[in-house]
Backbone as numpy.savetxt, mean C-alpha at the origin, in Angstrom:
# Nx Ny Nz CAx CAy CAz Cx Cy Cz
-28.87 -1.16 -1.97 -28.10 -1.73 -2.97 -26.56 -0.62 -2.68
-26.98 0.56 -2.41 -25.71 1.63 -2.35 -25.00 1.25 -0.83
-26.06 0.53 -0.14 -25.17 0.17 1.13 -24.26 -0.78 1.33
-24.58 -1.69 0.55 -23.59 -3.02 0.28 -22.54 -2.60 -0.70
-22.72 -1.92 -1.77 -21.82 -1.51 -2.52 -20.72 -0.76 -1.64
-21.19 0.09 -0.78 -20.37 1.12 0.06 -19.73 0.24 1.36
-20.24 -0.69 1.51 -19.76 -1.72 2.58 -18.50 -2.40 1.80
-18.79 -2.93 0.54 -17.77 -3.81 0.21 -16.44 -2.78 -0.29
-16.91 -1.60 -0.68 -16.02 -0.40 -0.69 -14.87 -0.25 0.33
-15.61 0.14 1.56 -14.80 0.13 2.74 -13.92 -1.10 2.99
-14.62 -2.28 2.76 -13.70 -3.49 2.99 -12.40 -3.51 1.97
-12.67 -3.06 0.91 -11.49 -2.90 -0.66 -10.34 -1.84 0.10
-10.87 -0.67 1.00 -10.14 0.15 1.38 -9.35 -0.14 2.77
-9.88 -1.07 3.57 -9.11 -1.33 4.33 -8.04 -2.57 4.21
-8.43 -3.22 3.23 -7.45 -4.18 2.63 -6.30 -3.33 1.90
-6.55 -2.37 1.09 -5.63 -1.52 0.49 -4.74 -1.03 1.73
-5.24 -0.27 2.37 -4.83 0.23 3.49 -3.81 -0.57 4.37
-4.02 -1.82 4.51 -3.09 -2.47 5.17 -1.77 -2.90 4.21
-2.29 -3.30 3.33 -1.23 -3.72 2.14 -0.13 -2.06 1.90
-0.82 -1.03 1.75 -0.02 0.18 2.01 1.21 0.01 3.30
0.52 -0.04 4.35 1.21 -0.40 5.48 2.25 -1.30 5.52
1.88 -2.35 5.08 3.17 -3.45 5.09 3.97 -3.03 3.88
3.81 -2.34 2.96 4.49 -2.11 1.72 5.46 -1.38 2.47
4.92 -0.17 3.01 5.85 0.95 3.71 6.94 0.44 4.77
6.36 -0.44 5.36 7.09 -1.18 6.41 8.35 -2.18 5.59
8.08 -2.99 4.78 8.78 -3.64 4.17 10.09 -2.76 3.27
9.52 -1.61 3.04 10.66 -0.53 2.34 11.57 -0.22 3.45
11.27 -0.03 4.42 12.12 0.51 5.71 12.86 -0.74 5.97
12.32 -1.86 6.09 13.11 -2.98 6.54 14.45 -3.22 5.23
13.94 -3.11 4.22 14.77 -3.37 2.89 15.86 -2.52 3.23
15.47 -1.15 2.97 16.84 0.05 3.04 17.62 0.11 4.39
16.85 -0.11 5.47 17.67 0.30 6.66 17.98 -1.11 7.32
17.46 -2.23 7.01 18.13 -3.56 7.83 18.74 -4.29 6.54
18.07 -4.58 5.54 19.03 -5.69 4.35 20.03 -5.08 3.58
19.93 -3.60 3.21 20.82 -3.31 2.66 22.37 -3.12 3.16
22.13 -2.43 4.56 23.14 -2.40 5.19 23.95 -3.90 5.77
22.81 -4.92 6.03 23.52 -6.07 5.85 24.52 -6.95 4.92
23.84 -6.16 3.59 24.42 -6.67 2.34 25.64 -6.09 2.13
25.66 -4.83 2.30 26.89 -3.61 1.68 27.87 -3.71 3.23
27.48 -3.97 4.41 28.19 -3.69 5.44 28.86 -5.05 6.06
27.87 -5.83 5.99 28.14 -7.23 6.83 28.31 -8.51 5.62
28.48 -8.09 4.45 28.39 -9.10 3.42 27.41 -10.34 3.34
26.17 -10.11 3.83 25.09 -10.96 3.82 24.07 -10.69 2.56
24.20 -10.46 1.31 23.41 -10.51 -0.10 22.09 -10.91 0.35
22.01 -12.25 0.65 20.51 -12.83 1.14 19.50 -11.94 1.62
20.07 -11.15 2.66 19.37 -10.15 3.20 18.20 -9.53 2.52
19.10 -8.96 1.31 18.41 -8.09 0.47 17.45 -8.99 -0.50
17.80 -10.32 -1.02 17.14 -10.99 -1.88 15.78 -11.44 -0.95
15.79 -11.68 0.27 14.54 -11.92 1.09 13.66 -10.72 1.24
14.24 -9.51 1.71 13.58 -8.25 1.88 13.15 -7.75 0.64
14.00 -7.86 -0.47 13.29 -7.43 -1.72 12.15 -8.07 -2.28
12.40 -9.43 -2.05 11.12 -10.29 -2.40 9.60 -9.85 -1.80
9.79 -10.05 -0.46 8.87 -9.54 0.23 8.28 -8.22 0.04
8.94 -6.96 -0.12 8.86 -6.01 -0.47 8.21 -5.88 -1.77
8.56 -6.59 -3.11 8.27 -6.69 -4.14 6.87 -7.35 -4.49
6.73 -8.50 -3.43 5.29 -8.90 -3.33 4.23 -7.94 -2.82
4.79 -7.07 -1.91 3.56 -5.98 -1.30 3.55 -5.38 -2.47
4.31 -4.80 -3.07 4.23 -3.46 -4.26 3.24 -4.04 -5.17
3.46 -5.37 -5.66 2.66 -6.05 -6.68 1.20 -6.06 -6.26
0.90 -6.19 -4.88 -0.31 -6.58 -4.53 -1.28 -5.10 -4.15
-0.18 -3.98 -4.06 -0.80 -2.77 -3.83 -1.08 -2.41 -5.16
-0.53 -2.44 -6.20 -0.59 -1.76 -7.30 -2.02 -2.76 -7.85
-2.23 -3.86 -7.77 -3.23 -4.78 -8.31 -4.61 -4.36 -7.24
-4.72 -4.20 -6.17 -5.58 -3.57 -5.54 -6.08 -2.22 -5.67
-4.94 -1.09 -5.94 -5.32 -0.04 -6.44 -6.17 -0.10 -7.82
-5.71 -0.80 -8.75 -6.28 -1.18 -9.90 -7.95 -1.61 -9.60
-7.79 -2.44 -9.11 -9.24 -2.84 -8.55 -10.07 -2.10 -8.07
-9.60 -1.18 -6.93 -10.36 -0.13 -6.29 -10.71 0.79 -7.36
-9.76 1.26 -8.24 -10.28 2.11 -8.99 -11.19 1.87 -10.33
-11.11 0.65 -10.73 -12.01 0.15 -11.82 -13.24 -0.25 -11.32
-13.32 -0.99 -10.05 -14.64 -1.72 -9.64 -15.47 -0.51 -8.84
-14.76 0.39 -8.05 -15.68 1.45 -7.61 -15.61 2.67 -8.05
-14.93 2.89 -9.40 -14.79 4.08 -9.86 -14.52 5.14 -9.33
-13.20 4.73 -8.50 -12.31 5.61 -7.94 -11.69 6.60 -8.71
-11.72 7.93 -8.32 -10.95 8.78 -9.45 -9.43 8.53 -9.64
-9.35 8.84 -10.73 -7.89 8.09 -11.52 -6.88 9.07 -10.87
-7.31 10.36 -10.53 -6.25 11.13 -10.08 -5.74 10.69 -8.58
-6.67 10.16 -7.85 -6.17 9.55 -6.61 -5.25 8.29 -6.67
-5.94 7.61 -7.65 -4.95 6.32 -7.85 -3.79 6.31 -8.36
-3.56 7.53 -9.19 -2.34 7.87 -9.78 -1.48 8.50 -8.56
-1.81 9.13 -7.70 -1.26 9.86 -6.67 -0.70 8.70 -5.55
-1.71 7.81 -5.11 -1.11 6.82 -4.31 -0.21 6.17 -4.96
-0.34 5.40 -6.35 0.71 5.01 -6.89 2.00 5.85 -6.84
1.96 6.72 -7.13 3.25 7.72 -7.01 3.87 7.70 -5.73
3.31 7.66 -4.94 3.31 7.66 -3.48 3.92 6.47 -2.99
3.41 5.32 -3.41 4.05 4.09 -3.15 5.77 3.70 -3.85
5.80 4.45 -4.96 7.24 4.56 -5.44 8.49 5.15 -4.21
7.75 6.25 -3.46 8.80 6.92 -2.72 8.78 6.18 -1.27
9.94 5.88 -0.92 10.09 5.35 0.34 9.55 6.33 1.49
8.87 5.69 2.37 8.01 6.52 3.45 6.76 6.96 3.15
6.18 7.13 2.04 5.19 7.58 1.43 4.22 6.60 1.59
4.31 5.70 1.70 3.20 4.42 1.98 2.48 4.67 3.47
3.28 5.15 4.25 2.74 5.58 5.52 1.60 6.75 5.22
1.85 7.93 4.36 0.97 8.78 4.01 -0.37 8.27 3.23
0.08 7.22 2.72 -0.85 6.51 1.73 -1.98 5.78 2.80
-1.24 5.16 3.73 -2.06 4.35 4.73 -2.96 5.75 5.41
-2.41 6.54 5.94 -3.15 7.52 6.83 -4.36 8.28 5.98
-4.10 8.47 5.01 -5.23 9.03 3.72 -6.17 7.84 3.77
-5.92 6.77 3.51 -6.97 5.77 3.38 -7.75 5.50 4.65
-7.27 5.98 5.80 -7.87 5.73 6.90 -8.95 6.67 7.12
-8.47 8.13 6.58 -9.42 9.25 6.50 -10.74 8.75 5.42
-10.38 8.34 4.69 -11.08 8.05 3.47 -12.13 6.82 4.20
-11.84 5.95 4.63 -12.60 5.03 5.50 -13.55 5.55 6.28
-12.84 6.38 7.02 -14.12 7.05 8.18 -14.86 8.19 7.53
-14.43 8.77 6.51 -15.38 9.54 5.76 -16.53 8.29 5.26
-16.39 7.47 4.56 -17.33 6.66 4.02 -18.13 6.23 5.04
-17.80 5.84 6.14 -18.50 5.30 7.47 -19.34 6.20 7.80
-19.25 7.51 7.84 -19.96 8.63 8.44 -21.12 9.04 7.35
-20.90 8.61 6.13 -21.96 8.94 5.22 -23.15 7.74 5.28
-22.87 6.48 5.59 -23.52 5.39 5.54 -24.37 5.30 6.90
């Protein structure tokens, strides 16, 4: 039973890791591509598109984070740390790397 539960948790962490990566990439696109296009080239649609994509990844990240915390009894402080990190541009990459370490640690235990 623990092995199945652990495998499911690893899958959840992998998904969360990918979402964190895409959230961080979308932040960079929003700040360094879309916003300059809006303010320097007069193309406001760039922010609407990039902002919508970024918002989608943020919402999915938060939902997955809550699911991981509730379903697998993940430490609340870790979830709060990841949530706060997701609010700061570029820190999504740190979350992704930290989740990678977590996954590798879970694999070694099983």
